[in-house]
Amino acid sequence: MERVSWQPLALLLLAAAAAVASGTEVGYDGRSMVIDGERRLLISGSIHYPRSTPEMWPDLIRKAKEGGLDAIETYVFWNGHEPRRRQYNFEGSYDIVRFFKEVQDAGMYAILRIGPYICGEWNYGGLPAWLRDISGMQFRMHNNPFEQEMETFTTLIVDKLKEAKMFAGQGGPIILSQIENEYGNVMDKLNNDESASEYIHWCAAMANKQNVGVPWIMCQQDQDVPPNVINTCNGFYCHDWFPKRTDIPKIWTENWTGWFKAWDKPDFHRSAEDIAFSVAMFFQTRGSLQNYYMYHGGTNFGRTSGGPYITTSYDYDAPLDEYGNIRQPKYGHLKDLHNVLKSMEKILLHGDYKDTTMGNTNVMVTKYTLDNSSACFISNKFDDKEVNVTLDDGATHVVPAWSVSILPDCKTVAYNSAKIKTQTSVMVKRPGVETVTDGLAWSWMPENLHPFMTDEKGNFRKNELLEQIATSGDQSDYLWYRTSLEHKGESNYKLHVNTTGHELYAFVNGKLVGRHYAPNGGFVFQMETPVKLHSGKNYISLLSATIGLKNYGALFEMMPAGIVGGPVKLVDTVTNTTAYDLSNSSWSYKAGLAGEYRETHLDKAKDRSQWRGGTIPVHRPFTWYKATFEAPTGEEPVVADLLGLGKGVVWVNGNNLGRYWPSYVAADMDGCRRCDYRGTFMADGDGQKCLTGCNEPSQRFYHVPRSFLKAGEPNTMVLFEEAGGDPTRVSFHTVAVGAACAEAAEVGDEVALACSHGRTISSVDVASLGVTRGKCGAYQGGCESKAALAAFTAACVGKESCTVRHTEDFRAGSGCDSGVLTVQATC
Ligand SMILES: *[C@@H]1O[C@H](CO)[C@@H](O)[C@H](O)[C@H]1NC(C)=O
Ligand SMILES: *[C@@H]1O[C@H](CO)[C@@H](O)[C@H](O)[C@H]1NC(C)=O
Ligand SMILES: *[C@@H]1O[C@H](CO)[C@@H](O)[C@H](O)[C@H]1NC(C)=O
Ligand SMILES: *[C@@H]1O[C@H](CO)[C@@H](O)[C@H](O)[C@H]1NC(C)=O
Ligand SMILES: *[C@@H]1O[C@H](CO)[C@@H](O)[C@H](O)[C@H]1NC(C)=O
Ligand SMILES: CC(=O)N[C@H]1CO[C@H](CO)[C@@H](O)[C@@H]1O
């Protein structure tokens, strides 16, 4: 790329420089990351490659860039890449090199968080279950078996990325890498401080040995920090946190943009105002690199994604929604903030700074000065009152409660975190294919339970009730435990099973007698169900199912699943005493279901004749269903509405969309009844607010990525319905902006409205001044301005987007008192 000069000496110098010139030099000092000799203010966002499809990546990355992000961050998913020991998967959504190349092609930086323990609400925190089979293995402690496997995997990933020249020094996008994850949270709870300390120092040494040419970070490692890594912050807020050393920059690896969702919980929402407040305060207090966790949350496709009880949706209330749509006003409000912060990069990273509290520690002015210029932040942490702050120049600024004002010149407020100028979008689901009004044509086949209803055909026997993860190797959610007993005459009993979860079905002599699951993410539970034994041999078949393995906490990997030790008993119904304790009977084991072995989800030719038509059974447990459908036309994301189904797994054209469980109704929580962005947001306790979906199915809509669908040909959906449900209500929808609303506080402000995916504005419904009642999509209007309505209708109807300036004319003759303009349009 360099144009070579003809001067011999210069030529020599240039040639020497060229060797490095293709690469980017990455370092850091006490203020920030230093890239090619320049301090940089960096804004990053998490997008996890397996939680979307390769076809979605370019669009997600482009939207992130347009949202003002410099970098994309991702974890690396060990159990997805190495599902069986030394059998690797780098295909499709696991094509990590392709993902980083997309980031590079977009001209963005990347942050590589290898872990390989990643937490992430991901099955087993990303660690493969087969690790347990290695003798002497102790997870995340100083021991050879773990360290060897961790090093082998880390080296494999690093080498793969080096080979593709993905590190900054090689000209690639990766500027930072992470080893381990949130170890500081658990390290003193592992019952061996010395081993834990040795381990974390070993991690740092092993990482540094990899020679990646970019710095290594450890997030939330605030104690016992190894000398050659940067410790960083995770959390909803990060203004009170500072790194341990003064020669490292303040980095925020996870600013939670929302929260993940569990089957028993409603939807979490973190307001745009509160996230903006936390980001502004982070940069006010010397922050220099901030990452949104998540910027796009996505979907837990397949069974290895998702942690225990985590829904298939991993939407996270992120700036890009599960389907990749822009979430407004969150996306736009943060983009406006990024633009203002970027304009101040130089002064924030090079300027002198002074923090001044204004009468109360809740109110702080920070003034950055460089040469003759200055920049100011004013933060107001009061959650119940605005404050008037007078700066050095004598000017007074009103700062609303729980907000930060940014004045890039210390004179004019360019941004206030509580004042949203971006449109609010209401996403709507529209029926996908109008022709399918009578529902889909279904066929079905029963899961073949027969082989499991006698104790003949197991993989092996044991006179003991075994732990499930160790027994199944986590190759399936399901494990059969079967035994038999001789009985004289006919009698009634209660079957009592004590299990560590997560779900249990009990059969006696081929008949389903009970179902139970651990509610609310608890694990240990007891099932008691009446049973009748007949004379002679009686078969007891217990099917235990896991719903994602635990991913967090000290020694999470030791947490058992399944009917470990039981007891399993038959209790006399009259005396309430144990008649038979079956815990030490001869149990026969088999992991997985017949349909899993047959790969029924692939709808193979050999199975075609097995599908039955005619009347479709509903509410029948252990049933496979199949239907063909037309893909909705267009580009808008597609979802399947699975309301009416119980619990199971769904595939489209052989692609696993994840576990479904629309029969699980989200809890009623106080957070559904209060929503004020002011005050600390938390995922639990009183910090919970702005929740939606209490008492509703926790997830009824399931994402069907466009790349899983074929246009113009029939598509096949296969369901494995485990608990019993009604598939005839299943339908497909597209998701896009339905209503767009915006507000302009003052005359002169511009109001921009936009639809999505090429859809145009069909009408302007409200253009009013003053307080508007209701919510976007259902505004009832305040004081109508005919002039404003006419102006917006003329400028917007028939357009994908439009911008109109709020003028004095809108108020003239309207009789309205207030000048605040609210507009609502339909897409
Ligand atoms: C700062 O302002 C003074 C007076 O206006 C001017 O003489 C000087 O050159 C300025 N310095 C810089 C670095 O801009
Ligand atoms: C701040 O100043 C405005 C006038 O500029 C006034 O209306 C408001 O009451 C003041 N707020 C407080 C908390 O003093
Ligand atoms: C149930 O099993 C768990 C885990 O093995 C055990 O800790 C607990 O004591 C058992 N409870 C009963 C009531 O047997
Ligand atoms: C039966 O006994 C168990 C403990 O052995 C007790 O928990 C349970 O309440 C008893 N049930 C009845 C109906 O008495
Ligand atoms: C089952 O075997 C274990 C281990 O040998 C023993 O401790 C336990 O008492 C036995 N339980 C029954 C009901 O026999
Ligand atoms: C570093 C940090 O802010 N950690 C916080 C993350 O959020 C949890 C609760 O949501 C807090 O308990 C931590 O203190």
PDB file of N, CA, C and O and ligand atoms in Angstrom, residues 494 528 569 571 575-577, ligand 4:
ATOM      1  N   LYS A 494     -47.966 -45.525  46.442  1.00  0.00           N
ATOM      2  CA  LYS A 494     -47.519 -44.221  45.962  1.00  0.00           C
ATOM      3  C   LYS A 494     -46.084 -44.407  45.503  1.00  0.00           C
ATOM      4  O   LYS A 494     -45.259 -44.934  46.259  1.00  0.00           O
ATOM      5  N   GLU A 528     -44.493 -37.628  43.862  1.00  0.00           N
ATOM      6  CA  GLU A 528     -45.284 -38.669  44.514  1.00  0.00           C
ATOM      7  C   GLU A 528     -46.513 -38.888  43.668  1.00  0.00           C
ATOM      8  O   GLU A 528     -47.257 -37.946  43.399  1.00  0.00           O
ATOM      9  N   LYS A 569     -38.985 -45.139  45.860  1.00  0.00           N
ATOM     10  CA  LYS A 569     -39.684 -46.051  46.782  1.00  0.00           C
ATOM     11  C   LYS A 569     -41.124 -46.259  46.361  1.00  0.00           C
ATOM     12  O   LYS A 569     -41.723 -45.399  45.712  1.00  0.00           O
ATOM     13  N   VAL A 571     -44.529 -46.578  48.340  1.00  0.00           N
ATOM     14  CA  VAL A 571     -45.006 -46.300  49.696  1.00  0.00           C
ATOM     15  C   VAL A 571     -46.410 -46.887  49.857  1.00  0.00           C
ATOM     16  O   VAL A 571     -47.269 -46.701  48.981  1.00  0.00           O
ATOM     17  N   THR A 575     -50.519 -47.252  55.425  1.00  0.00           N
ATOM     18  CA  THR A 575     -49.642 -47.000  56.575  1.00  0.00           C
ATOM     19  C   THR A 575     -48.658 -45.864  56.327  1.00  0.00           C
ATOM     20  O   THR A 575     -48.015 -45.388  57.258  1.00  0.00           O
ATOM     21  N   ASN A 576     -48.540 -45.466  55.048  1.00  0.00           N
ATOM     22  CA  ASN A 576     -47.563 -44.421  54.693  1.00  0.00           C
ATOM     23  C   ASN A 576     -46.149 -44.838  55.101  1.00  0.00           C
ATOM     24  O   ASN A 576     -45.366 -44.023  55.577  1.00  0.00           O
ATOM     25  N   THR A 577     -45.837 -46.097  54.934  1.00  0.00           N
ATOM     26  CA  THR A 577     -44.463 -46.539  55.184  1.00  0.00           C
ATOM     27  C   THR A 577     -43.936 -47.159  53.905  1.00  0.00           C
ATOM     28  O   THR A 577     -44.706 -47.535  53.013  1.00  0.00           O
TER      29      THR A 577
HETATM   30  C1  LIG B   4     -45.976 -39.827  54.729  1.00  0.00           C
HETATM   31  O1  LIG B   4     -44.708 -39.803  55.345  1.00  0.00           O
HETATM   32  C2  LIG B   4     -43.807 -38.791  54.904  1.00  0.00           C
HETATM   33  C3  LIG B   4     -42.484 -38.940  55.602  1.00  0.00           C
HETATM   34  O2  LIG B   4     -42.131 -40.262  55.699  1.00  0.00           O
HETATM   35  C4  LIG B   4     -44.432 -37.456  55.210  1.00  0.00           C
HETATM   36  O3  LIG B   4     -43.602 -36.434  54.704  1.00  0.00           O
HETATM   37  C5  LIG B   4     -45.798 -37.345  54.584  1.00  0.00           C
HETATM   38  O4  LIG B   4     -46.414 -36.139  54.951  1.00  0.00           O
HETATM   39  C6  LIG B   4     -46.686 -38.517  55.014  1.00  0.00           C
HETATM   40  N1  LIG B   4     -47.943 -38.458  54.281  1.00  0.00           N
HETATM   41  C7  LIG B   4     -49.122 -38.688  54.866  1.00  0.00           C
HETATM   42  C8  LIG B   4     -50.323 -38.620  53.971  1.00  0.00           C
HETATM   43  O5  LIG B   4     -49.225 -38.938  56.022  1.00  0.00           O
END
